[in-house]
């Protein structure tokens, strides 16, 4: 079965073709990132406009790369939430139109759940992909760490999952993006903080690690504020100094130390809940997905404390449509949608 996946929840316009839920035939991603950088974050209107321009060429490229015509495509899968409403609308409307015009079944996919399905893709002829050799096994523990989500879930089977922990405030990727702004590093914050942290000392600045009542939960807003306060102190000012003045006052070493200390605590926050959940649920696999799982520092850290966590290729960690098509394949009955009425749901939850 060959599924065309479509993903437009944030600033990436993506289309991919996946065969039988595990063979990636094509993976095309266009991003409007460059247009957002000057604003330090994604501007929804710019993202939506860019999706309109890119969506058809991206889908055509995905079909060409996969060497597929419309006759070869058995179904279409699209992200319908969560995400930015203007962005989601373009993907959903395009998928609905194509499903009707080409007479294909349509699957409505939850973006966050789809991140868990990226490591189910184990095969491709495309160049430069490092994929897991075998698929995750159930029961699986899934840690989703992205710009919008930080969640820990137990998957008993496909579509059969329960959230056991989540963030009380900021998502981890969001905290990276905000700390990058405080320190004066470009968006997206994850990769730029990681780069800057390489020259810093993770023990240079004392930052707190939040302890929560439910030991599987996370919190990042206090840590982010502690970075702000430490930065103000480092430059000899008090809490009234506006954060936008910090990048000019901090020197390179201070920026590197702040980045390293923050990054260390942000990842440390994930370790305890993971260890405890591994102990309690005894999973056969631990899947780590979402944009932040592209961090090599996080990969190293988790590999050192947890037996065999499953990561996938960096290109399938950040937003892509391969994971959307894979998720659809394994949940066909549950996510079948009506192409004449499917609506995006920006605040869809797991
Ligand atoms: O999954 P994703 O592409 O989009 C959402 O669904 O949110 O995740 C984006 C997040 C951003 O916050 C970005 O800073 C972070 O993933 N990110 C990284 C890396 N690449 C992207 N964080 C750490 N290290 C990376 N290499
Ligand atoms: Zn994502």
Short mmCIF file of N, CA and C and ligand atoms in Angstrom, two decimals, residues 7 9-12 82-83 111-112 115 144-149 171-178 180 186-195 263 267 289-299 314 316-320 323, ligand 1:
data_model
loop_
_atom_site.label_atom_id
_atom_site.label_comp_id
_atom_site.label_asym_id
_atom_site.label_seq_id
_atom_site.Cartn_x
_atom_site.Cartn_y
_atom_site.Cartn_z
N UNK A 7 2.15 17.37 5.14
CA UNK A 7 2.34 17.98 6.46
C UNK A 7 2.56 19.49 6.30
N UNK A 9 1.85 21.75 9.38
CA UNK A 9 1.33 22.29 10.65
C UNK A 9 2.03 23.55 11.11
N UNK A 10 3.30 23.75 10.71
CA UNK A 10 4.02 24.93 11.18
C UNK A 10 4.66 25.65 9.99
N UNK A 11 5.99 25.67 9.91
CA UNK A 11 6.63 26.42 8.81
C UNK A 11 7.22 25.51 7.74
N UNK A 12 7.07 24.19 7.88
CA UNK A 12 7.56 23.28 6.85
C UNK A 12 6.40 22.81 5.97
N UNK A 82 -2.10 19.05 15.96
CA UNK A 82 -2.21 20.45 16.32
C UNK A 82 -1.24 21.28 15.46
N UNK A 83 -1.40 22.59 15.50
CA UNK A 83 -0.52 23.46 14.72
C UNK A 83 -1.15 24.82 14.52
N UNK A 111 -0.38 15.27 14.40
CA UNK A 111 1.04 15.55 14.19
C UNK A 111 1.93 14.98 15.31
N UNK A 112 1.49 15.13 16.55
CA UNK A 112 2.32 14.69 17.68
C UNK A 112 2.44 13.17 17.69
N UNK A 115 4.97 11.90 15.14
CA UNK A 115 6.39 11.93 15.49
C UNK A 115 6.85 10.56 16.03
N UNK A 144 8.13 12.48 23.34
CA UNK A 144 8.03 13.41 22.22
C UNK A 144 8.52 14.78 22.67
N UNK A 145 9.61 15.22 22.06
CA UNK A 145 10.23 16.49 22.44
C UNK A 145 10.32 17.39 21.21
N UNK A 146 9.41 18.38 21.15
CA UNK A 146 9.41 19.22 19.96
C UNK A 146 9.22 20.68 20.35
N UNK A 147 9.00 21.53 19.34
CA UNK A 147 8.79 22.94 19.61
C UNK A 147 7.49 23.20 20.35
N UNK A 148 6.52 22.33 20.15
CA UNK A 148 5.21 22.55 20.76
C UNK A 148 4.86 21.55 21.84
N UNK A 149 5.62 20.46 21.96
CA UNK A 149 5.21 19.39 22.88
C UNK A 149 6.37 18.75 23.64
N UNK A 171 7.05 23.98 26.20
CA UNK A 171 7.62 22.75 25.63
C UNK A 171 9.14 22.92 25.62
N UNK A 172 9.87 21.81 25.58
CA UNK A 172 11.33 21.91 25.64
C UNK A 172 11.90 22.70 24.45
N UNK A 173 11.38 22.45 23.25
CA UNK A 173 11.89 23.17 22.07
C UNK A 173 11.61 24.67 22.17
N UNK A 174 10.43 24.97 22.71
CA UNK A 174 10.04 26.37 22.93
C UNK A 174 11.02 27.04 23.89
N UNK A 175 11.41 26.31 24.95
CA UNK A 175 12.38 26.86 25.91
C UNK A 175 13.72 27.12 25.23
N UNK A 176 14.16 26.19 24.38
CA UNK A 176 15.40 26.40 23.62
C UNK A 176 15.27 27.66 22.75
N UNK A 177 14.13 27.80 22.10
CA UNK A 177 13.93 28.95 21.21
C UNK A 177 13.96 30.26 22.00
N UNK A 178 13.35 30.25 23.22
CA UNK A 178 13.31 31.47 24.04
C UNK A 178 14.68 31.79 24.62
N UNK A 180 17.53 30.98 23.31
CA UNK A 180 18.34 31.46 22.18
C UNK A 180 18.13 32.96 22.00
N UNK A 186 20.38 32.74 16.79
CA UNK A 186 19.28 32.70 15.81
C UNK A 186 18.27 31.58 16.06
N UNK A 187 17.06 31.80 15.56
CA UNK A 187 15.99 30.81 15.56
C UNK A 187 16.28 29.80 14.44
N UNK A 188 16.02 28.52 14.59
CA UNK A 188 15.49 27.84 15.77
C UNK A 188 16.56 27.62 16.84
N UNK A 189 16.12 27.71 18.09
CA UNK A 189 17.05 27.73 19.22
C UNK A 189 17.79 26.42 19.48
N UNK A 190 17.13 25.29 19.22
CA UNK A 190 17.75 24.00 19.54
C UNK A 190 19.15 23.87 18.95
N UNK A 191 19.26 23.91 17.62
CA UNK A 191 20.58 23.76 17.01
C UNK A 191 21.54 24.90 17.35
N UNK A 192 21.05 26.15 17.48
CA UNK A 192 22.00 27.24 17.72
C UNK A 192 22.51 27.23 19.17
N UNK A 193 21.65 26.83 20.12
CA UNK A 193 22.12 26.71 21.51
C UNK A 193 23.13 25.56 21.60
N UNK A 194 22.84 24.46 20.90
CA UNK A 194 23.75 23.31 20.93
C UNK A 194 25.14 23.70 20.41
N UNK A 195 25.15 24.45 19.31
CA UNK A 195 26.42 24.89 18.71
C UNK A 195 27.18 25.80 19.68
N UNK A 263 21.25 23.99 28.48
CA UNK A 263 21.04 22.75 27.71
C UNK A 263 21.17 21.52 28.61
N UNK A 267 17.98 18.91 29.34
CA UNK A 267 18.01 17.48 29.02
C UNK A 267 17.97 16.63 30.28
N UNK A 289 11.24 11.04 19.85
CA UNK A 289 10.91 11.70 18.59
C UNK A 289 10.64 13.17 18.76
N UNK A 290 10.46 13.87 17.63
CA UNK A 290 10.23 15.32 17.65
C UNK A 290 11.52 16.06 17.38
N UNK A 291 11.40 17.33 16.99
CA UNK A 291 12.54 18.13 16.55
C UNK A 291 13.74 18.12 17.48
N UNK A 292 13.49 18.16 18.79
CA UNK A 292 14.61 18.24 19.74
C UNK A 292 15.41 16.92 19.77
N UNK A 293 14.78 15.83 19.32
CA UNK A 293 15.51 14.56 19.30
C UNK A 293 16.59 14.55 18.22
N UNK A 294 16.66 15.62 17.42
CA UNK A 294 17.77 15.76 16.47
C UNK A 294 19.06 16.17 17.17
N UNK A 295 18.96 16.57 18.43
CA UNK A 295 20.15 17.04 19.16
C UNK A 295 21.12 15.90 19.45
N UNK A 296 22.35 16.05 19.01
CA UNK A 296 23.33 14.98 19.27
C UNK A 296 23.71 14.95 20.76
N UNK A 297 23.63 16.10 21.44
CA UNK A 297 23.91 16.13 22.87
C UNK A 297 22.87 15.30 23.63
N UNK A 298 21.60 15.45 23.24
CA UNK A 298 20.54 14.67 23.89
C UNK A 298 20.72 13.18 23.60
N UNK A 299 21.05 12.87 22.37
CA UNK A 299 21.26 11.47 22.00
C UNK A 299 22.34 10.83 22.86
N UNK A 314 18.02 12.40 11.38
CA UNK A 314 17.71 13.80 11.73
C UNK A 314 16.59 14.38 10.87
N UNK A 316 14.08 12.96 9.72
CA UNK A 316 12.75 12.47 10.09
C UNK A 316 12.40 12.84 11.53
N UNK A 317 13.35 13.52 12.24
CA UNK A 317 13.06 13.99 13.61
C UNK A 317 12.27 15.29 13.54
N UNK A 318 12.76 16.22 12.71
CA UNK A 318 12.03 17.48 12.56
C UNK A 318 10.83 17.22 11.64
N UNK A 319 9.99 18.24 11.48
CA UNK A 319 8.72 18.01 10.79
C UNK A 319 8.91 17.51 9.36
N UNK A 320 8.19 16.46 9.03
CA UNK A 320 8.28 15.83 7.71
C UNK A 320 6.97 15.11 7.43
N UNK A 323 6.55 10.63 8.30
CA UNK A 323 5.95 10.14 9.56
C UNK A 323 4.42 10.20 9.50
O1 LIG B 1 9.13 18.73 15.69
P1 LIG B 1 9.55 20.08 15.24
O2 LIG B 1 10.28 20.20 13.94
O3 LIG B 1 8.31 21.03 15.16
C1 LIG B 1 7.28 20.94 16.10
O4 LIG B 1 6.40 20.06 15.94
O5 LIG B 1 7.34 21.73 17.07
O6 LIG B 1 10.43 20.71 16.43
C2 LIG B 1 10.96 21.99 16.34
C3 LIG B 1 11.83 22.23 17.56
C4 LIG B 1 12.36 23.65 17.67
O7 LIG B 1 12.05 24.16 18.95
C5 LIG B 1 13.87 23.50 17.48
O8 LIG B 1 14.59 24.43 18.27
C6 LIG B 1 14.12 22.07 17.91
O9 LIG B 1 12.97 21.36 17.53
N1 LIG B 1 15.30 21.48 17.23
C7 LIG B 1 16.39 21.07 17.88
C8 LIG B 1 17.32 20.63 16.89
N2 LIG B 1 16.73 20.77 15.67
C9 LIG B 1 15.48 21.30 15.91
N3 LIG B 1 16.68 21.07 19.18
C10 LIG B 1 17.91 20.63 19.54
N4 LIG B 1 18.85 20.21 18.66
C11 LIG B 1 18.61 20.18 17.33
N5 LIG B 1 19.54 19.76 16.48
#
